[in-house]
Coordinates of C-alpha atoms in Angstrom, one line a residue:
Chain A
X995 CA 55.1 11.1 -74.0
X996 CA 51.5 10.9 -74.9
X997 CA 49.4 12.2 -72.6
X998 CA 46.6 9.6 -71.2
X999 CA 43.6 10.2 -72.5
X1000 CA 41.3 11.1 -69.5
X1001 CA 37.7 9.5 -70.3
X1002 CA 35.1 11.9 -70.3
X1003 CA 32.5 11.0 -67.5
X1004 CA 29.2 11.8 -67.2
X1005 CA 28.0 14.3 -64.5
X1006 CA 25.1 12.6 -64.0
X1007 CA 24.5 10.5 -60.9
X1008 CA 22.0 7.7 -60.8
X1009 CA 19.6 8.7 -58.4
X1010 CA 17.8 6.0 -57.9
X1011 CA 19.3 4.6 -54.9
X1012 CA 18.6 8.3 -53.1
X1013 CA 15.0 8.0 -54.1
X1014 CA 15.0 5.1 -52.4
X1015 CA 15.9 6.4 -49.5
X1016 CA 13.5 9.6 -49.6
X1017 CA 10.8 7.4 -49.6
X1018 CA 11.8 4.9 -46.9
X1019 CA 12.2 7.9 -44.6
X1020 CA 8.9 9.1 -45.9
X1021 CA 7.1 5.9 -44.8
X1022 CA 8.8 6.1 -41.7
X1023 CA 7.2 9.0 -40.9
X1024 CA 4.0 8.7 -42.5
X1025 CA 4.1 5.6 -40.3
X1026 CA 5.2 7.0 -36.8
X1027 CA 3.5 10.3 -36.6
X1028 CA 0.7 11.9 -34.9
X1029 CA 0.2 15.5 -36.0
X1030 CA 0.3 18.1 -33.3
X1031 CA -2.5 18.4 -32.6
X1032 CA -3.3 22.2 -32.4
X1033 CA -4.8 23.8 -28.7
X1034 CA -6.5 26.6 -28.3
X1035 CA -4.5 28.2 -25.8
X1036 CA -0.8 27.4 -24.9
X1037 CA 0.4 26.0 -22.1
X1038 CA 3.6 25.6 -20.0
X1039 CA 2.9 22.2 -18.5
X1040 CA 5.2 21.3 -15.3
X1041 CA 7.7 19.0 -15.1
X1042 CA 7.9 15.7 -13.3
X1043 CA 9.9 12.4 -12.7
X1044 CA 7.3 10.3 -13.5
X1045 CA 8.0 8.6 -16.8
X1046 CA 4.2 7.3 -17.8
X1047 CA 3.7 7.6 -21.1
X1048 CA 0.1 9.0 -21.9
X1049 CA -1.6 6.5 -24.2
X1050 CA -2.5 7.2 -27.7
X1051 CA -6.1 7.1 -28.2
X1052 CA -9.5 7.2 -26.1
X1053 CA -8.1 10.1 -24.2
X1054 CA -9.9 13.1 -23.2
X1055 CA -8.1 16.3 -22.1
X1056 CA -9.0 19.0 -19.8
X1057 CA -6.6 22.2 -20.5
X1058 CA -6.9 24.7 -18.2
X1059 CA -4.8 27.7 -18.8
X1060 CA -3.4 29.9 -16.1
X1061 CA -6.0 32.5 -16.4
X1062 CA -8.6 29.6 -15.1
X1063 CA -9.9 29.4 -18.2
X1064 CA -11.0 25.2 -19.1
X1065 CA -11.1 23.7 -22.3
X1066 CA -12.4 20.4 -22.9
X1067 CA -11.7 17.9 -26.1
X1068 CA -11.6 14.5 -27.2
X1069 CA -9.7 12.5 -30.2
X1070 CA -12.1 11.1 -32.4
X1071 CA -14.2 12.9 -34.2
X1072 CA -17.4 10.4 -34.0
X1073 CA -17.2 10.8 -30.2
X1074 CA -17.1 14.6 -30.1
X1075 CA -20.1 14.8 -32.4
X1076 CA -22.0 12.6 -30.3
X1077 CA -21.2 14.3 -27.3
X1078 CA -21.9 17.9 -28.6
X1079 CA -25.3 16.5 -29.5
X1080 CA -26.3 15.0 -25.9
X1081 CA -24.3 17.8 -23.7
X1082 CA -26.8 20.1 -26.5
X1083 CA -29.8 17.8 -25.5
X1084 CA -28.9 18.0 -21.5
X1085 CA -29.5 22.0 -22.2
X1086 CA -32.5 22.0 -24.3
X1087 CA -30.3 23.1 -27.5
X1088 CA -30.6 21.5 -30.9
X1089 CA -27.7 21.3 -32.8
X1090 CA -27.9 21.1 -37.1
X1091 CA -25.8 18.0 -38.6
X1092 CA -24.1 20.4 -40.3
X1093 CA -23.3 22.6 -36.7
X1094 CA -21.8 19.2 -35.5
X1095 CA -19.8 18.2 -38.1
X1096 CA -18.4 21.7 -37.7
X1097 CA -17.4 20.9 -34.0
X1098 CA -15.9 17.3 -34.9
X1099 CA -13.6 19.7 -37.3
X1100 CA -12.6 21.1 -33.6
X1101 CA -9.8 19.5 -31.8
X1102 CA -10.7 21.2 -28.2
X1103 CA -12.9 23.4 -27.4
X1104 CA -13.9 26.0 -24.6
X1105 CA -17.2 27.8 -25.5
X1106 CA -20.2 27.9 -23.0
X1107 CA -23.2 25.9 -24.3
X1108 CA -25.4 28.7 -25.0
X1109 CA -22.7 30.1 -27.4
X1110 CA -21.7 27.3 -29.0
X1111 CA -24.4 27.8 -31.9
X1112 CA -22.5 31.4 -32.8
X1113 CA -19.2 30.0 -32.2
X1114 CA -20.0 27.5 -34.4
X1115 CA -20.9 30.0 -37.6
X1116 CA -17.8 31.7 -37.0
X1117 CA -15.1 31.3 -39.7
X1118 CA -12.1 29.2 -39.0
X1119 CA -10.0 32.7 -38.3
X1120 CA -12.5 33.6 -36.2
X1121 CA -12.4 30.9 -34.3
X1122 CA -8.8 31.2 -33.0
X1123 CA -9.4 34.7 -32.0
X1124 CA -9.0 35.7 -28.5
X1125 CA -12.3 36.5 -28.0
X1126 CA -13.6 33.3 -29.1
X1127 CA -12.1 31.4 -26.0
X1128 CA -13.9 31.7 -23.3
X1129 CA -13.2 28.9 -21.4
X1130 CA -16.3 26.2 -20.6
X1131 CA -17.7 27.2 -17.4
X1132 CA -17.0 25.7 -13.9
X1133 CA -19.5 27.3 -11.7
X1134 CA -21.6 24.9 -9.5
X1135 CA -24.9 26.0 -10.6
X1136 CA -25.2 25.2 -14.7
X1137 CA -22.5 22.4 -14.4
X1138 CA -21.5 22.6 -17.3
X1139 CA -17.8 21.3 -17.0
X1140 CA -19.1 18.3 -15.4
X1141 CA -21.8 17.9 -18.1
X1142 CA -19.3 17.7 -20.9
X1143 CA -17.5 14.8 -18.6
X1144 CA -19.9 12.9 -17.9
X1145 CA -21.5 12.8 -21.7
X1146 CA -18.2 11.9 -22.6
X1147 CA -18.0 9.3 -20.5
X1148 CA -21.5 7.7 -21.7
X1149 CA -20.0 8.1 -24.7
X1150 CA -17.3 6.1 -24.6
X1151 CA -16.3 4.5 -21.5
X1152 CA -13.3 3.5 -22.5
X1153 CA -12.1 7.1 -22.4
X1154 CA -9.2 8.6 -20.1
X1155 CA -9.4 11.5 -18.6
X1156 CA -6.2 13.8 -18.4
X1157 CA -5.6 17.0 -17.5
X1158 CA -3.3 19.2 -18.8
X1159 CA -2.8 22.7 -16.6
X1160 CA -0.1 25.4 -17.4
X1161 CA 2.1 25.7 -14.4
X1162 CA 1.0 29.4 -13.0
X1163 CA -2.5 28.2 -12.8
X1164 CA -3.5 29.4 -9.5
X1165 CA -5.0 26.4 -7.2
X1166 CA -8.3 27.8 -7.0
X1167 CA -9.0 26.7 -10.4
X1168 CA -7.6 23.6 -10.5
X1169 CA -9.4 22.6 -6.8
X1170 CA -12.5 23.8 -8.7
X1171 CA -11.9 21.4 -11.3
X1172 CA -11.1 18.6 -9.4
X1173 CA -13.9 19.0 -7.4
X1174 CA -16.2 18.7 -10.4
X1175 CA -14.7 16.0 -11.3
X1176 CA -15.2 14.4 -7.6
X1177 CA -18.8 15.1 -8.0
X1178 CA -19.6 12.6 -10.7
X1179 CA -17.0 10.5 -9.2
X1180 CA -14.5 10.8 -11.7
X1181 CA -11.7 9.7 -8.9
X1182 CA -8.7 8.8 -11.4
X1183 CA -7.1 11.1 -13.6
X1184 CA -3.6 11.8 -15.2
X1185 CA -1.7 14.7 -14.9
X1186 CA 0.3 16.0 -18.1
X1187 CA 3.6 16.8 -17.3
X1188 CA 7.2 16.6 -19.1
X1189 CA 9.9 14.8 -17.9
X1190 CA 12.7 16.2 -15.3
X1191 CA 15.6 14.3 -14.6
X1192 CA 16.5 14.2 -11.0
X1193 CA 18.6 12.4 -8.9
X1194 CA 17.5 11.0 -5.5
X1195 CA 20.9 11.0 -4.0
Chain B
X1263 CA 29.5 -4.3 -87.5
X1264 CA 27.8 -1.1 -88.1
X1265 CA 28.1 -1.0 -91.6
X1266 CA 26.6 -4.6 -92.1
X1267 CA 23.4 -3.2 -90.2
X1268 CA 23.3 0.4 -92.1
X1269 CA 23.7 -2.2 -95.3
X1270 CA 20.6 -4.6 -94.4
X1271 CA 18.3 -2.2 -93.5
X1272 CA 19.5 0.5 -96.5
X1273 CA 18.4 -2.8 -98.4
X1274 CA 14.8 -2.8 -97.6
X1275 CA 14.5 1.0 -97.7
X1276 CA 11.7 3.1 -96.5
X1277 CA 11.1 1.6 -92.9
X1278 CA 12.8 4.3 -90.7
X1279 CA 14.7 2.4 -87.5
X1280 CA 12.7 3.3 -84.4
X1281 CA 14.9 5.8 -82.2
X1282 CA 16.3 3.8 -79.2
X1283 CA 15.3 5.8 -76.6
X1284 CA 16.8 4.9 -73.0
X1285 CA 14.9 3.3 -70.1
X1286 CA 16.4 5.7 -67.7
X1287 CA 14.6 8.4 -66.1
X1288 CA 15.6 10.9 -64.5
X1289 CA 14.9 10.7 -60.8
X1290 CA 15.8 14.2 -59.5
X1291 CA 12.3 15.7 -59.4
X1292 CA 11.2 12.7 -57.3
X1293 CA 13.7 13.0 -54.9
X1294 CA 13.0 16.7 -54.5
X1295 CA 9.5 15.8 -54.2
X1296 CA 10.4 12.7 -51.2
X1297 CA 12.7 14.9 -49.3
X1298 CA 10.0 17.7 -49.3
X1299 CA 7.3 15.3 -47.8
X1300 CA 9.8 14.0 -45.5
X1301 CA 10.1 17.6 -44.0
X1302 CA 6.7 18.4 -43.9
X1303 CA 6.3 15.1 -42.1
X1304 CA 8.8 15.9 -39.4
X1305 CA 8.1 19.5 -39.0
X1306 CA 4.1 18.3 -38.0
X1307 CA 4.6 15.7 -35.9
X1308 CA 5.2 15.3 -32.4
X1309 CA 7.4 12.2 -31.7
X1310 CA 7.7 12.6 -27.8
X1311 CA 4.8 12.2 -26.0
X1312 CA 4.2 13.7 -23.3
X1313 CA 4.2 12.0 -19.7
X1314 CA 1.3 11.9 -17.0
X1315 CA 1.2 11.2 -13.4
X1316 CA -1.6 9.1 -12.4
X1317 CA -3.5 10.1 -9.5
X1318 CA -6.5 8.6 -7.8
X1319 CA -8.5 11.0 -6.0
X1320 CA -11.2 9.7 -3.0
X1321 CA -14.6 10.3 -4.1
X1322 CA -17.0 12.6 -2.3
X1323 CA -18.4 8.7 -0.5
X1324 CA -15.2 8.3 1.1
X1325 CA -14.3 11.9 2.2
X1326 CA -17.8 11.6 4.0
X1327 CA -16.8 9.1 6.7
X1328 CA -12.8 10.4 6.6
X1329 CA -12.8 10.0 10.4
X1330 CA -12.8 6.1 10.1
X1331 CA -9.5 6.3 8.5
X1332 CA -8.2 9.3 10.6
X1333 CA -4.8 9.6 10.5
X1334 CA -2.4 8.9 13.7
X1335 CA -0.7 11.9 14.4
X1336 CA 2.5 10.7 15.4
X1337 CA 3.0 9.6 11.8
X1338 CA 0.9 12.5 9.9
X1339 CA 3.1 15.1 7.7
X1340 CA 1.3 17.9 6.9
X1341 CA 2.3 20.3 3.7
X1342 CA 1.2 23.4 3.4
X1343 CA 1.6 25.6 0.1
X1344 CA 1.4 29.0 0.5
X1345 CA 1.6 32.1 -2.1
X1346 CA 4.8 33.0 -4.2
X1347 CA 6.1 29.0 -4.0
X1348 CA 6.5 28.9 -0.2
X1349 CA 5.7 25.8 1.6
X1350 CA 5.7 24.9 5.3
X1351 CA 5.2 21.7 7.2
X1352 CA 4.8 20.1 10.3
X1353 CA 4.6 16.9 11.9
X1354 CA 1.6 15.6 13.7
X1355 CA -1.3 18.5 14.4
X1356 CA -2.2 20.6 16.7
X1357 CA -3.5 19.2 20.3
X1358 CA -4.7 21.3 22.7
X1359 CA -4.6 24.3 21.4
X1360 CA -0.8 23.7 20.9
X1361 CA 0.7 25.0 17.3
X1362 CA 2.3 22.5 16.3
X1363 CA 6.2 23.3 14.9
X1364 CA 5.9 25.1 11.5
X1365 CA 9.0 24.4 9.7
X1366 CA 9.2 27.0 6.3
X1367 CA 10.9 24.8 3.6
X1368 CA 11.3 24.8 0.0
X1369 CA 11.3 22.8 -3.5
X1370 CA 14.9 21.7 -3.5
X1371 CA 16.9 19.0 -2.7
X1372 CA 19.4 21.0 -0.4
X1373 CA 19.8 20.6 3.3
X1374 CA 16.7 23.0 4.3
X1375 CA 14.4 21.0 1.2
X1376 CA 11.5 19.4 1.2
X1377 CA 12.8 16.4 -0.1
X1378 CA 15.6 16.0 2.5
X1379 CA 12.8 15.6 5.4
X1380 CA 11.0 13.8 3.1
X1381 CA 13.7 11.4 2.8
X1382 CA 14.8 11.2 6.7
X1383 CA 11.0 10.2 8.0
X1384 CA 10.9 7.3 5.4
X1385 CA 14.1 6.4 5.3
X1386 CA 12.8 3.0 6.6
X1387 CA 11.2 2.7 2.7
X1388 CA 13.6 4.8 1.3
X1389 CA 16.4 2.0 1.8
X1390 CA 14.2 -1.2 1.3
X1391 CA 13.4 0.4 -2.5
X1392 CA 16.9 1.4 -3.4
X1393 CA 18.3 -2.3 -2.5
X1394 CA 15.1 -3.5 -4.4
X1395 CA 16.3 -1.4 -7.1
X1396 CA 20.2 -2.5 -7.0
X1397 CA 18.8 -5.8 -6.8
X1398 CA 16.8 -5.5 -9.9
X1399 CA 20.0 -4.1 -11.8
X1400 CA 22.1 -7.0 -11.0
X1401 CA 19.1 -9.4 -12.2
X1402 CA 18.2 -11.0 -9.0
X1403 CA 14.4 -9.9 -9.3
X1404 CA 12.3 -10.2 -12.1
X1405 CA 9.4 -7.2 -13.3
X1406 CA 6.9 -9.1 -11.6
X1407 CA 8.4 -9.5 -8.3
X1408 CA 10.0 -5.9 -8.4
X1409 CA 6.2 -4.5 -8.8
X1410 CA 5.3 -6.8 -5.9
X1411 CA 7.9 -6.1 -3.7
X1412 CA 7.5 -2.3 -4.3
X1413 CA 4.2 -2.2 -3.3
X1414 CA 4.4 -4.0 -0.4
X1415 CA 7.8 -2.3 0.9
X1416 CA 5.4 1.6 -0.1
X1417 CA 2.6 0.1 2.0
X1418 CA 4.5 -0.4 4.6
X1419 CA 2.5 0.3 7.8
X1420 CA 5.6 2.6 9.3
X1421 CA 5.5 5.1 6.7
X1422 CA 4.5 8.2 7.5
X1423 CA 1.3 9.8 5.9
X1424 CA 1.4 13.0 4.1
X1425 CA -1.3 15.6 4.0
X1426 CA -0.8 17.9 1.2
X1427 CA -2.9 21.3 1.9
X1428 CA -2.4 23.7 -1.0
X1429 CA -4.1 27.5 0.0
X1430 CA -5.6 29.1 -2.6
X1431 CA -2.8 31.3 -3.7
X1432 CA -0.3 28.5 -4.7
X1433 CA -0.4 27.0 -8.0
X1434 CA -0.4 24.3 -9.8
X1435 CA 3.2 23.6 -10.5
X1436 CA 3.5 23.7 -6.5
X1437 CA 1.1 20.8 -6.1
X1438 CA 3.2 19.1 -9.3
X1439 CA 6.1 19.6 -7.5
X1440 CA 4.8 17.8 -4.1
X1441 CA 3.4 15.1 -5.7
X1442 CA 6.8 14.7 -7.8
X1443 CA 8.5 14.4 -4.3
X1444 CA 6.2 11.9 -3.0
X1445 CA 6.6 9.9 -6.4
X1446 CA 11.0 10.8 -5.6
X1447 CA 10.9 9.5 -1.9
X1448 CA 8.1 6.4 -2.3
X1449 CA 5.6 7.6 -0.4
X1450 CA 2.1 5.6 -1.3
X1451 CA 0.3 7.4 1.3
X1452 CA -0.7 10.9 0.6
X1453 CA -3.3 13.0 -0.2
X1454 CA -4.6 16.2 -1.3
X1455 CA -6.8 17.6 1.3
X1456 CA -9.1 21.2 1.9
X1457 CA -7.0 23.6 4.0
X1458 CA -8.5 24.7 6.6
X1459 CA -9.1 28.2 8.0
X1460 CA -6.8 27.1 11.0
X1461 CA -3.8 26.4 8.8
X1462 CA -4.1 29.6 7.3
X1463 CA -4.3 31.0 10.9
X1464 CA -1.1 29.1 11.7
X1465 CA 0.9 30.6 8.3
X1466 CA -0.2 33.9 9.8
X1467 CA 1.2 33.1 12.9
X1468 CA 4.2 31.7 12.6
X1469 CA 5.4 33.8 9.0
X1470 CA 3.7 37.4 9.2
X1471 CA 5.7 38.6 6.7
X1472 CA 4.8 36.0 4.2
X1473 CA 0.4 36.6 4.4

């Protein structure tokens, strides 16, 4: 018997229909994402049942971390130039366009106002060094927590405030906070928290 | 076939016949190149979003004249947080120099919990919501009225009021964790208020060993 002639094929596999695919998947996410964005400090935010979804844009966030220490930021970049300039103005500080567009670069930040100009002409390394967080300052006398706040809030009313606390903060801070925020009648706020499932049986 | 061709063009001679080259290209460096983007894609961004609680806080206006809206003590909770998660509370306050009953409790949802007392003193609300809720499930109530319902039945003017007093040494998980229950057992009235020095006193009192 003859054997049957088994026609060669070639290995090669049309990958067209997989590109295809690739970049689907790639719009998808190109589409659909919001880069982390990166925080000074890390924080272990408590859990909740409440299943608010935080909205996506005119927020500004208030991370405190559990050593007390507060860091303040907005999302658009505009805004945080703007208020860098008038929180600068509100302490007699002039800030360089080029100092500004330096901070818009900054996602959050927690530096007092009087060393903001060095913090500034550090180099990006620099910047996430320990000893470049300092935390904004909460005391009653400079205000300058409240300061930042409110400038924001000139800025763009539209804004929402939300504050975002690792769990071991002691109370102290975050009642210091709070009241801050009472004083220039900032009454509602959201808490960041991730979900917990519970049952209330 | 082929040997007609190879004939007519050997005819003319000289023109060389253009190399067919194939359309295809291959596609395997682009793929590479899709799937690469794709994981740098997933690996930055954050798909879940975090939640929030919303509260609304009483500015320093209405905290000023607090007496007009004093609570009635015979439907006032009070919470206390103290250090190292404990938390005590007690019903009512303290009238004529009489502690009220300090009851030590804690976060879970066992017998000696916070949310089982929770539960008991507004059981009233408690059972109006969950048929609410049941009645929403089986369709009977539209979003609308469910929101307007809920309200109404959280509002209710026999639910108790909660005082939430956090001391100094808690933290803030603690306070998460009370305002969670209150969301949990459909409490509308609460708030956060200043502990006072006599609070404090009254931990001391009643729990030595936990100062």
């Amino acid at each position: 018997m003859p054997k049957v002639k088994v026609p060669r094929k070639s290995t090669a596999v049309d990958m067209t229909a997989m590109c295809d695919v690739a970049f689907l998947l790639l719009n998808f996410f190109i589409m659909t994402s919001n880069f982390v964005a990166k925080e000074p400090i890390v924080v272990a935010i408590p859990s909740s049942v409440s299943e608010i979804k935080i909205p996506e844009r005119n927020i500004m966030t208030v991370l405190i971390d559990k050593d007390g220490k507060v860091f303040f930021g907005v999302d658009t970049q505009q805004d945080r130039k703007d208020i860098l300039e008038n929180v600068g103005k509100a302490y007699s500080i002039e800030f360089t366009p080029k100092e500004l567009i330096e901070y818009s670069k900054l996602n959050m930040s927690g530096v007092p106002i009087d060393k903001m100009k060095g913090f500034l002409a550090l180099s990006n390394d620099e910047k996430d060094s320990e000893g470049a967080k300092m935390g904004i300052p909460t005391d009653s006398i400079t205000k300058q927590f409240a300061t930042w706040v409110k400038t924001a809030r000139q800025i763009n009313p539209e804004l929402r405030l939300a504050i975002k606390a690792d769990s071991n903060t002691p109370y102290k801070v975050v009642k210091r906070v709070m009241g801050s925020l009472q004083d220039i009648k900032e009454n509602r706020y959201n808490l960041i928290t991730s979900l917990k499932k519970v049952s209330t049986k | 076939m082929a040997e007609m061709i190879v004939a007519d063009k050997g005819g003319k001679g000289g023109k060389p016949k253009p190399k067919k080259h194939t359309t295809r290209v291959d596609l395997t460096p682009m793929v590479d190149l899709g799937f690469l983007l794709i994981t740098f894609f997933m690996l930055t961004t954050s798909l879940l979003k975090p939640q929030t609680m919303e509260l609304t806080v009483p500015s320093k206006d209405d905290v000023a004249d607090a007496d007009a809206n004093k609570v009635k003590a015979s439907q006032a909770i009070t919470i206390l947080l103290g250090k190292n998660d404990q938390v005590y509370y007690f019903f009512g306050a303290a009238e004529n120099g009489v502690d009220p009953e300090l009851i030590k409790s804690n976060y879970s949802s066992d017998e000696k919990g916070l949310r089982k007392m929770l539960m008991t003193k507004n059981a009233e609300v408690m059972n109006n919501v969950n048929q609410l809720r049941i009645d929403k499930a089986n369709r009977k109530v539209n979003e609308e009225q469910f929101k307007a319902k809920l309200s109404e039945f959280k509002s209710a003017k026999s639910a108790p009021t909660v005082m939430i007093k956090a001391t100094d040494e808690s933290n803030y998980k603690n306070l998460v964790d009370v305002l969670d229950e209150m969301n949990i057992c459909n409490y509308s009235r609460y708030a956060i208020v200043d502990i006072t020095p006599d609070d404090i006193a009254l931990i001391g009192r009643k729990f030595p060993q936990d100062k």
